[in-house]
Short mmCIF file of C-alpha atoms and ligand atoms in Angstrom, two decimals:
data_model
loop_
_atom_site.label_atom_id
_atom_site.label_comp_id
_atom_site.label_asym_id
_atom_site.label_seq_id
_atom_site.Cartn_x
_atom_site.Cartn_y
_atom_site.Cartn_z
CA MET U 1170 151.86 63.08 267.51
CA GLY U 1171 153.05 60.04 269.48
CA LYS U 1172 151.93 61.68 272.68
CA SER U 1173 148.42 62.57 271.53
CA SER U 1174 147.84 59.10 270.13
CA SER U 1175 148.88 57.50 273.41
CA VAL U 1176 146.47 59.84 275.22
CA ILE U 1177 143.73 58.72 272.84
CA LEU U 1178 144.73 55.15 273.53
CA ILE U 1179 144.43 55.65 277.29
CA TYR U 1180 141.05 57.33 276.97
CA THR U 1181 139.82 54.59 274.63
CA THR U 1182 140.97 51.94 277.08
CA LEU U 1183 139.25 53.73 279.96
CA ALA U 1184 136.07 54.09 277.93
CA LEU U 1185 136.14 50.40 277.07
CA LEU U 1186 136.70 49.43 280.71
CA LEU U 1187 133.75 51.61 281.71
CA LEU U 1188 131.62 49.94 279.04
CA VAL U 1189 132.56 46.48 280.27
CA LEU U 1190 131.72 47.55 283.82
CA LEU U 1191 128.35 48.96 282.77
CA ALA U 1192 127.63 45.91 280.65
CA SER U 1193 128.23 43.61 283.60
CA LEU U 1194 126.06 45.79 285.86
CA PHE U 1195 123.23 45.69 283.36
CA SER U 1196 123.75 42.11 282.28
CA PRO U 1197 120.52 40.15 281.68
CA THR U 1198 120.60 38.63 285.17
CA ASN U 1199 120.79 42.07 286.81
CA LEU U 1200 118.45 43.68 284.36
CA HIS U 1201 115.94 40.91 284.83
CA HIS U 1202 114.57 42.40 287.99
CA ARG U 1203 114.47 45.97 286.79
CA HIS U 1204 112.98 46.00 283.31
CA ARG U 1205 110.86 43.80 281.22
CA PRO U 1206 113.42 42.73 278.63
CA HIS U 1207 112.96 44.33 275.28
CA ARG U 1208 111.90 42.02 272.54
CA ARG U 1209 113.88 42.51 269.40
CA LEU U 1210 112.00 41.23 266.40
CA VAL U 1211 114.20 39.65 263.76
CA LEU U 1212 113.65 38.76 260.16
CA ARG U 1213 113.88 35.20 258.93
CA GLN U 1214 117.16 34.11 257.38
CA ASN U 1215 117.59 32.13 254.21
CA THR U 1216 114.08 30.80 254.05
CA SER U 1217 114.37 29.56 250.50
CA THR U 1218 117.54 27.61 251.12
CA SER U 1219 116.58 26.14 254.48
CA GLY U 1220 115.50 22.79 253.13
CA GLY U 1221 115.79 19.55 254.99
CA ARG U 1222 113.49 18.45 257.73
CA HIS U 1223 112.60 21.84 259.12
CA HIS U 1224 109.92 23.72 257.32
CA PRO U 1225 110.48 27.46 257.67
CA PRO U 1226 107.72 29.25 259.55
CA ILE U 1227 105.07 30.88 257.40
CA PRO U 1228 104.96 34.66 257.88
CA PHE U 1229 101.78 35.95 259.48
CA ASP U 1230 102.10 39.52 258.28
CA PRO U 1231 102.36 40.32 254.54
CA ILE U 1232 104.52 43.36 255.34
CA ILE U 1233 107.13 41.14 256.97
CA SER U 1234 106.86 38.72 254.10
CA ASP U 1235 107.44 41.53 251.58
CA ILE U 1236 110.51 42.77 253.42
CA GLU U 1237 111.96 39.26 253.54
CA ILE U 1238 111.18 38.62 249.90
CA ARG U 1239 112.81 41.88 248.85
CA ARG U 1240 115.91 41.01 250.82
CA GLU U 1241 115.94 37.51 249.38
CA ASP U 1242 115.61 38.94 245.86
CA LYS U 1243 118.72 41.02 246.41
CA GLN U 1244 120.71 38.05 247.61
CA TRP U 1245 119.40 36.06 244.67
CA GLU U 1246 120.40 38.78 242.23
CA ARG U 1247 123.86 38.85 243.72
CA GLU U 1248 124.21 35.09 243.30
CA HIS U 1249 122.82 34.77 239.79
CA PHE U 1250 123.48 38.07 238.11
CA SER U 1251 126.80 38.93 239.65
CA ILE U 1252 127.99 40.97 236.70
CA PRO U 1253 131.26 42.37 237.95
CA HIS U 1254 130.85 46.12 238.40
CA ARG U 1255 133.40 48.31 236.72
CA ASP U 1256 134.08 50.52 239.63
CA GLY U 1257 132.54 49.66 242.96
CA GLN U 1258 130.17 52.55 243.48
CA GLY U 1259 129.46 51.23 246.94
CA GLU U 1260 126.53 49.20 245.65
CA ALA U 1261 126.89 46.50 248.26
CA GLU U 1262 126.65 48.82 251.25
CA PRO U 1263 123.15 50.25 250.69
CA GLU U 1264 121.80 46.69 250.39
CA TRP U 1265 123.13 45.86 253.81
CA GLU U 1266 121.69 49.13 255.08
CA ASP U 1267 118.27 48.30 253.64
CA PHE U 1268 118.23 45.16 255.68
CA MET U 1269 119.29 46.96 258.87
CA ASN U 1270 116.67 49.62 258.29
CA ALA U 1271 114.04 46.97 257.82
CA GLU U 1272 114.79 45.49 261.21
CA ASP U 1273 114.79 48.91 262.81
CA TYR U 1274 111.49 49.60 261.11
CA ILE U 1275 109.71 46.52 262.43
CA ASN U 1276 111.10 47.21 265.89
CA ASP U 1277 109.92 50.80 265.88
CA ASP U 1278 106.64 50.68 267.81
CA GLU U 1279 105.45 53.93 266.31
CA ARG U 1280 106.01 52.91 262.72
CA PHE U 1281 105.25 49.21 263.08
CA ASN U 1282 102.74 48.75 265.90
CA VAL U 1283 101.80 45.07 266.10
CA THR U 1284 98.48 45.93 267.77
CA HIS U 1285 97.54 48.08 264.82
CA ARG U 1286 98.70 45.40 262.41
CA ILE U 1287 96.53 42.74 264.08
CA VAL U 1288 93.48 45.06 264.09
CA LEU U 1289 94.04 45.65 260.38
CA LEU U 1290 94.61 41.99 259.47
CA PHE U 1291 91.84 40.47 261.60
CA PRO U 1292 88.96 41.09 259.16
CA LYS U 1293 91.11 39.72 256.32
CA ILE U 1294 91.50 36.43 258.20
CA ASP U 1295 88.00 36.24 259.70
CA LEU U 1296 86.31 35.30 256.42
CA SER U 1297 84.44 32.02 256.62
CA PRO U 1298 82.26 32.99 258.28
CA SER U 1299 82.94 36.63 259.25
CA ASP U 1300 81.67 36.16 262.80
CA GLY U 1301 84.19 38.15 264.80
CA PHE U 1302 86.28 35.08 265.60
CA VAL U 1303 89.27 33.53 263.87
CA SER U 1304 89.08 29.75 263.78
CA SER U 1305 92.01 27.43 263.23
CA ASP U 1306 90.65 26.71 259.73
CA GLU U 1307 90.54 30.41 258.89
CA LEU U 1308 94.08 30.86 260.16
CA THR U 1309 95.17 27.80 258.16
CA GLU U 1310 93.71 29.33 255.00
CA TRP U 1311 95.45 32.62 255.78
CA ASN U 1312 98.80 30.90 256.35
CA LEU U 1313 98.38 28.93 253.16
CA ARG U 1314 97.68 32.10 251.19
CA GLN U 1315 100.84 33.75 252.56
CA ALA U 1316 102.92 30.64 251.83
CA THR U 1317 101.51 30.28 248.31
CA ARG U 1318 102.26 33.92 247.59
CA GLU U 1319 105.90 33.47 248.61
CA THR U 1320 106.22 30.22 246.68
CA MET U 1321 104.83 31.78 243.51
CA HIS U 1322 107.24 34.68 243.83
CA ARG U 1323 110.20 32.27 244.07
CA THR U 1324 108.90 30.30 241.10
CA GLN U 1325 108.77 33.49 239.09
CA ARG U 1326 112.40 34.12 239.97
CA ASP U 1327 113.39 30.57 239.03
CA MET U 1328 111.52 31.00 235.79
CA GLU U 1329 113.62 34.06 234.96
CA LEU U 1330 116.70 31.98 235.61
CA HIS U 1331 115.74 29.04 233.37
CA ASP U 1332 113.72 30.72 230.63
CA LYS U 1333 116.72 31.38 228.43
CA ASN U 1334 114.81 32.62 225.36
CA HIS U 1335 112.44 34.75 227.52
CA ASP U 1336 109.22 33.45 225.95
CA GLY U 1337 107.56 32.92 229.33
CA PHE U 1338 107.79 29.13 229.07
CA ILE U 1339 110.28 26.55 230.24
CA SER U 1340 111.13 23.82 227.74
CA PHE U 1341 112.71 20.60 228.95
CA HIS U 1342 115.88 21.57 227.17
CA GLU U 1343 115.98 24.94 228.96
CA TYR U 1344 115.46 23.29 232.30
CA GLU U 1345 118.13 20.68 231.77
CA GLY U 1346 120.63 23.19 230.51
CA PRO U 1347 123.14 22.58 227.75
CA THR U 1348 125.39 20.23 229.75
CA TRP U 1349 122.90 17.40 229.92
CA ASN U 1350 123.17 15.10 226.96
CA ARG U 1351 120.22 12.87 226.26
CA HIS U 1352 122.12 10.86 223.64
CA SER U 1353 125.09 10.14 225.82
CA ASP U 1354 127.07 6.99 224.94
CA ASP U 1355 126.88 5.67 228.48
CA LYS U 1356 123.23 4.67 228.53
CA THR U 1357 123.55 2.74 231.76
CA SER U 1358 124.88 5.56 233.91
CA SER U 1359 122.76 6.70 236.81
CA ASP U 1360 122.85 10.21 235.36
CA ASN U 1361 120.82 9.00 232.46
CA ASP U 1362 118.39 7.26 234.76
CA MET U 1363 117.94 10.54 236.57
CA GLY U 1364 117.44 12.33 233.26
CA TRP U 1365 114.69 9.97 232.29
CA TRP U 1366 112.93 10.50 235.59
CA LYS U 1367 113.25 14.23 235.29
CA GLU U 1368 111.66 14.14 231.86
CA ASP U 1369 108.85 12.04 233.27
CA HIS U 1370 108.41 14.66 235.96
CA PHE U 1371 108.47 17.42 233.37
CA ASN U 1372 105.90 15.69 231.18
CA ALA U 1373 103.60 15.07 234.15
CA SER U 1374 103.71 18.80 234.93
CA ASP U 1375 102.84 19.76 231.37
CA VAL U 1376 99.04 19.72 231.75
CA ASP U 1377 98.18 20.77 228.21
CA GLY U 1378 100.95 18.63 226.73
CA ASN U 1379 102.46 21.35 224.54
CA GLY U 1380 105.99 20.44 225.64
CA LEU U 1381 106.40 23.74 227.54
CA LEU U 1382 105.75 24.70 231.14
CA ASN U 1383 104.04 28.01 231.80
CA LEU U 1384 104.27 29.65 235.22
CA THR U 1385 101.50 27.52 236.77
CA GLU U 1386 102.90 24.29 235.34
CA PHE U 1387 106.44 25.22 236.37
CA ASN U 1388 105.28 26.02 239.89
CA ASP U 1389 103.64 22.59 240.05
CA PHE U 1390 106.84 21.05 238.71
CA LEU U 1391 108.83 22.66 241.54
CA HIS U 1392 106.19 21.98 244.21
CA SER U 1393 104.54 18.77 243.08
CA VAL U 1394 103.25 17.90 246.56
CA ASP U 1395 101.09 21.02 246.57
CA SER U 1396 99.82 20.53 243.06
CA ASN U 1397 96.36 19.23 242.35
CA ASN U 1398 97.51 17.79 239.05
CA PRO U 1399 96.78 14.02 239.44
CA LYS U 1400 99.59 13.13 237.02
CA LEU U 1401 102.10 14.76 239.35
CA ILE U 1402 100.79 12.89 242.40
CA GLN U 1403 101.11 9.71 240.36
CA TRP U 1404 104.67 10.68 239.47
CA LEU U 1405 105.52 11.26 243.14
CA CYS U 1406 104.22 7.81 244.06
CA LYS U 1407 106.19 6.19 241.24
CA GLU U 1408 109.28 8.01 242.45
CA GLU U 1409 108.75 6.67 245.99
CA ILE U 1410 108.53 3.13 244.60
CA ARG U 1411 111.56 3.57 242.36
CA GLU U 1412 113.75 4.66 245.27
CA ARG U 1413 112.92 1.51 247.26
CA ASP U 1414 112.36 -1.04 244.53
CA LYS U 1415 115.43 -3.26 245.01
CA ASP U 1416 114.37 -6.01 242.56
CA LYS U 1417 113.21 -3.42 239.99
CA ASP U 1418 109.81 -4.92 239.30
CA GLY U 1419 108.10 -1.54 239.64
CA LYS U 1420 106.30 -2.39 242.88
CA LEU U 1421 107.17 -2.99 246.51
CA ASN U 1422 107.07 -6.43 248.06
CA PHE U 1423 106.73 -6.76 251.82
CA LYS U 1424 110.47 -6.85 252.40
CA GLU U 1425 111.12 -3.69 250.39
CA TYR U 1426 108.26 -2.00 252.17
CA PHE U 1427 109.32 -3.15 255.63
CA HIS U 1428 112.92 -2.08 255.30
CA GLU U 1429 112.52 1.06 253.25
CA LEU U 1430 109.08 2.53 253.74
CA PHE U 1431 107.37 1.38 256.93
CA ASP U 1432 109.40 3.59 259.29
CA ALA U 1433 108.49 6.68 257.31
CA ILE U 1434 104.71 6.10 257.27
CA ARG U 1435 103.94 4.29 260.53
CA ASP U 1436 101.79 6.41 262.80
CA ASP U 1437 102.18 4.50 266.09
CA GLY U 1438 105.43 6.33 266.84
CA GLU U 1439 106.55 3.44 269.03
CA ILE U 1440 110.12 2.32 269.29
CA TYR U 1441 110.06 -1.42 269.44
CA ASN U 1442 112.37 -3.52 271.55
CA HIS U 1443 114.89 -4.90 269.10
CA SER U 1444 115.08 -8.34 270.69
CA ASP U 1445 111.36 -8.56 270.22
CA SER U 1446 110.80 -7.58 266.59
CA SER U 1447 107.73 -9.75 266.06
CA MET U 1448 105.47 -6.99 267.38
CA GLU U 1449 106.91 -4.52 264.92
CA GLU U 1450 106.58 -6.94 262.03
CA ALA U 1451 102.97 -7.66 262.95
CA SER U 1452 102.14 -3.97 262.95
CA ALA U 1453 103.96 -3.54 259.63
CA LYS U 1454 102.00 -6.49 258.15
CA LYS U 1455 98.73 -4.96 259.26
CA LEU U 1456 99.46 -1.65 257.54
CA PHE U 1457 100.71 -3.44 254.42
CA THR U 1458 97.44 -5.35 254.15
CA GLN U 1459 95.48 -2.13 254.51
CA LEU U 1460 97.47 -0.46 251.75
CA ASP U 1461 97.47 -3.44 249.38
CA LEU U 1462 93.99 -2.78 248.06
CA ASP U 1463 94.03 -5.41 245.31
CA ASN U 1464 95.57 -8.03 247.63
CA ASP U 1465 98.28 -9.05 245.19
CA GLY U 1466 100.99 -8.95 247.87
CA PHE U 1467 102.66 -5.88 246.36
CA LEU U 1468 102.28 -2.13 246.76
CA SER U 1469 101.79 -0.30 243.47
CA ASP U 1470 102.16 3.43 242.87
CA ASP U 1471 98.37 3.75 242.98
CA GLU U 1472 98.31 2.09 246.37
CA LEU U 1473 100.92 4.52 247.72
CA LYS U 1474 98.61 7.48 247.09
CA ALA U 1475 97.03 6.84 250.49
CA VAL U 1476 100.30 7.67 252.27
CA ILE U 1477 101.95 10.16 249.90
CA GLY U 1478 100.81 13.02 252.16
CA ILE U 1479 102.76 11.46 255.04
CA LEU U 1480 105.89 10.98 252.92
CA HIS U 1481 105.63 14.50 251.52
CA PRO U 1482 103.70 16.83 253.82
CA SER U 1483 101.98 19.53 251.82
CA GLU U 1484 102.10 23.26 252.46
CA HIS U 1485 98.56 22.89 253.79
CA TYR U 1486 99.85 20.46 256.42
CA TYR U 1487 102.38 23.01 257.70
CA ALA U 1488 99.87 25.87 257.48
CA LYS U 1489 97.48 23.89 259.67
CA GLN U 1490 100.20 22.81 262.08
CA GLN U 1491 101.20 26.43 262.60
CA ALA U 1492 97.58 27.62 262.91
CA ASP U 1493 96.75 24.94 265.49
CA TYR U 1494 99.80 25.88 267.50
CA ILE U 1495 98.99 29.59 267.43
CA VAL U 1496 95.36 29.03 268.45
CA SER U 1497 96.47 26.79 271.31
CA GLN U 1498 98.79 29.54 272.55
CA ALA U 1499 96.51 32.58 272.20
CA ASP U 1500 93.10 31.10 273.02
CA SER U 1501 92.78 32.43 276.58
CA ASN U 1502 89.19 31.38 277.23
CA LYS U 1503 89.68 27.96 275.57
CA ASP U 1504 86.69 28.16 273.27
CA GLY U 1505 88.80 26.92 270.36
CA ARG U 1506 88.80 30.16 268.40
CA LEU U 1507 90.44 33.57 268.65
CA SER U 1508 88.72 36.87 269.31
CA LEU U 1509 90.37 40.11 268.28
CA SER U 1510 91.22 40.89 271.90
CA GLU U 1511 92.81 37.44 272.36
CA MET U 1512 94.96 38.12 269.30
CA ILE U 1513 95.92 41.59 270.49
CA GLY U 1514 96.71 40.11 273.88
CA HIS U 1515 99.22 37.67 272.37
CA PRO U 1516 100.88 39.56 269.52
CA TYR U 1517 104.18 37.73 269.80
CA VAL U 1518 102.55 34.36 269.26
CA PHE U 1519 101.74 35.55 265.75
CA TYR U 1520 105.00 37.28 265.17
CA SER U 1521 107.24 34.82 266.99
CA ALA U 1522 107.05 32.48 264.04
CA ILE U 1523 109.08 35.11 262.27
CA PHE U 1524 110.39 37.21 265.08
CA SER U 1525 112.41 35.93 267.94
CA ASP U 1526 113.03 37.61 271.23
CA GLU U 1527 116.38 37.66 272.92
CA GLU U 1528 115.02 37.54 276.44
CA ASP U 1529 111.52 36.27 276.97
CA ASP U 1530 110.47 37.00 280.53
CA ASP U 1531 107.33 34.87 280.44
CA TYR U 1532 109.29 31.96 279.14
CA HIS U 1533 111.83 32.09 281.95
CA ASP U 1534 109.13 32.61 284.56
CA GLU U 1535 107.90 29.08 283.91
CA PHE U 1536 111.21 27.65 285.00
CA ARG U 1537 111.73 29.58 288.19
C1 NAG M 19 122.26 31.85 253.02
O1 NAG M 19 122.58 30.70 252.24
C2 NAG M 19 123.65 30.88 251.35
C3 NAG M 19 123.82 29.65 250.52
O2 NAG M 19 122.94 28.65 250.87
C4 NAG M 19 124.91 31.21 252.15
O3 NAG M 19 125.98 31.43 251.26
C5 NAG M 19 124.68 32.46 252.97
O4 NAG M 19 125.79 32.72 253.77
C6 NAG M 19 123.46 32.30 253.85
N1 NAG M 19 123.17 33.55 254.51
C7 NAG M 19 122.86 33.64 255.79
C8 NAG M 19 122.61 35.01 256.30
O5 NAG M 19 122.79 32.65 256.52
C1 NAG M 20 100.27 50.55 269.64
O1 NAG M 20 99.11 51.33 269.54
C2 NAG M 20 98.23 51.18 270.64
C3 NAG M 20 96.93 51.87 270.32
O2 NAG M 20 97.15 53.12 269.71
C4 NAG M 20 98.91 51.76 271.86
O3 NAG M 20 98.05 51.67 273.01
C5 NAG M 20 100.16 50.95 272.13
O4 NAG M 20 100.89 51.51 273.19
C6 NAG M 20 101.04 50.88 270.90
N1 NAG M 20 101.99 49.83 271.14
C7 NAG M 20 103.26 50.05 271.25
C8 NAG M 20 104.09 48.85 271.58
O5 NAG M 20 103.73 51.17 271.08
C1 NAG M 21 107.80 13.50 227.25
O1 NAG M 21 106.96 14.03 226.26
C2 NAG M 21 107.59 14.18 224.98
C3 NAG M 21 106.59 14.79 224.02
O2 NAG M 21 106.12 15.99 224.51
C4 NAG M 21 108.08 12.81 224.47
O3 NAG M 21 108.78 13.00 223.26
C5 NAG M 21 108.97 12.20 225.52
O4 NAG M 21 109.35 10.89 225.10
C6 NAG M 21 108.30 12.13 226.85
N1 NAG M 21 109.25 11.64 227.82
C7 NAG M 21 108.98 10.70 228.73
C8 NAG M 21 110.08 10.28 229.61
O5 NAG M 21 107.86 10.22 228.83
C1 NAG M 22 99.18 27.38 232.17
O1 NAG M 22 98.57 26.37 231.40
C2 NAG M 22 97.53 25.69 232.07
C3 NAG M 22 97.08 24.56 231.17
O2 NAG M 22 96.75 25.01 229.90
C4 NAG M 22 96.40 26.66 232.39
O3 NAG M 22 95.37 26.00 233.08
C5 NAG M 22 96.96 27.78 233.25
O4 NAG M 22 95.97 28.76 233.51
C6 NAG M 22 98.15 28.42 232.57
N1 NAG M 22 98.76 29.38 233.49
C7 NAG M 22 99.15 30.58 233.15
C8 NAG M 22 99.78 31.43 234.20
O5 NAG M 22 99.01 30.99 232.02
C1 NAG M 23 113.61 -6.31 275.44
O1 NAG M 23 113.14 -7.64 275.46
C2 NAG M 23 114.01 -8.54 276.16
C3 NAG M 23 113.46 -9.96 276.01
O2 NAG M 23 112.09 -9.98 275.81
C4 NAG M 23 114.08 -8.11 277.63
O3 NAG M 23 114.97 -8.96 278.37
C5 NAG M 23 114.59 -6.68 277.71
O4 NAG M 23 114.58 -6.21 279.05
C6 NAG M 23 113.71 -5.75 276.84
N1 NAG M 23 114.31 -4.44 276.82
C7 NAG M 23 113.56 -3.34 276.94
C8 NAG M 23 114.32 -2.04 276.85
O5 NAG M 23 112.36 -3.35 277.14
CA1 CA M 24 102.28 23.40 228.91
CA1 CA M 25 98.69 -4.21 245.50
CA1 CA M 26 88.99 31.81 272.31
#
């Protein structure tokens, strides 16, 4: 017993040593000159939770999007409906397996051939007009459709979470949850201020004013920047003023604007020399004058509408940014649009927004 296990131990050690030796022989630097490194496509992680300054890439391929959404749904179910199972029937393991299988699937050239995918998707993107070329505008529209589809799916999930009485609508009370108390004794607390603003936001989303948000209204509530409800744009502008309005007069004077807003909306991108701030102030004054349409020396919420798209970039902005980038990368003959063969010739430009490759030969070539 002791003897056989020590024999196993020796063999295991030898096997490991051999592996280490082989690994070092075939390390990326050695392998580099033998093979074209294999690109492993990976799925996006945590796209719904990755807030902050980085907008997650929009998936190009609806199949990839579906896989990611399904995986996200499972994680979401675990977080929100974690009803403790009586006896662990190994429920968690198959979920992990699903995810591994999905990655194997998209990396299996026979089952998921990116050339075939692009041939299939091309006519669905080449729509206005269907001229055999994909323009940046067409790709923007395509990206936007994919992004909107994902957003609506997440809204549906959020709706399930908040719609306590399952009538298909969200009331303000349902959204706030039972802990929030509108008639709290402490009327001056910032919590109550926030509550008031939330209700304002809720009311602005309620297009038909019936006090309930249906799926469309709730989606606009969650993604006000992408809504075409003018009341919501107005609300966003008011909110921008409120955050910077130090003297609480409901509008921004030059000082409030200069210290709190100018940096976020300036488009010159210059960093001014701090010992020479007069240049910066002059440029800030110029923009202020342009925005102050009624020349009263203050910026109102109406006057902020002109820059709200800079403060809150819309999904369309990101869709276009991604489309422009992709066209710039795949447009071999530089005619500003993509032919099918240009797209097939650069499959990873389309999939790299979602997929990443461990070792990109072309990329390294540029630095040799
Ligand atoms: C995704 O985000 C959640 C919470 O934001 C975190 O608990 C989880 O570990 C993240 N998963 C991955 C794979 O990064
Ligand atoms: C995908 O299919 C095309 C056409 O059938 C074929 O030429 C190509 O080798 C396939 N690609 C991969 C990576 O297997
Ligand atoms: C929102 O609308 C409801 C009526 O639907 C009204 O009672 C409430 O005062 C409004 N809230 C705000 C903050 O305007
Ligand atoms: C929600 O209500 C708005 C306003 O009445 C309406 O335009 C929209 O079509 C409705 N959406 C759904 C999904 O019913
Ligand atoms: C900033 O301006 C001061 C005075 O005008 C000058 O001495 C200094 O070199 C400038 N610094 C830079 C980084 O330009
Ligand atoms: Ca409504
Ligand atoms: Ca004004
Ligand atoms: Ca071209």
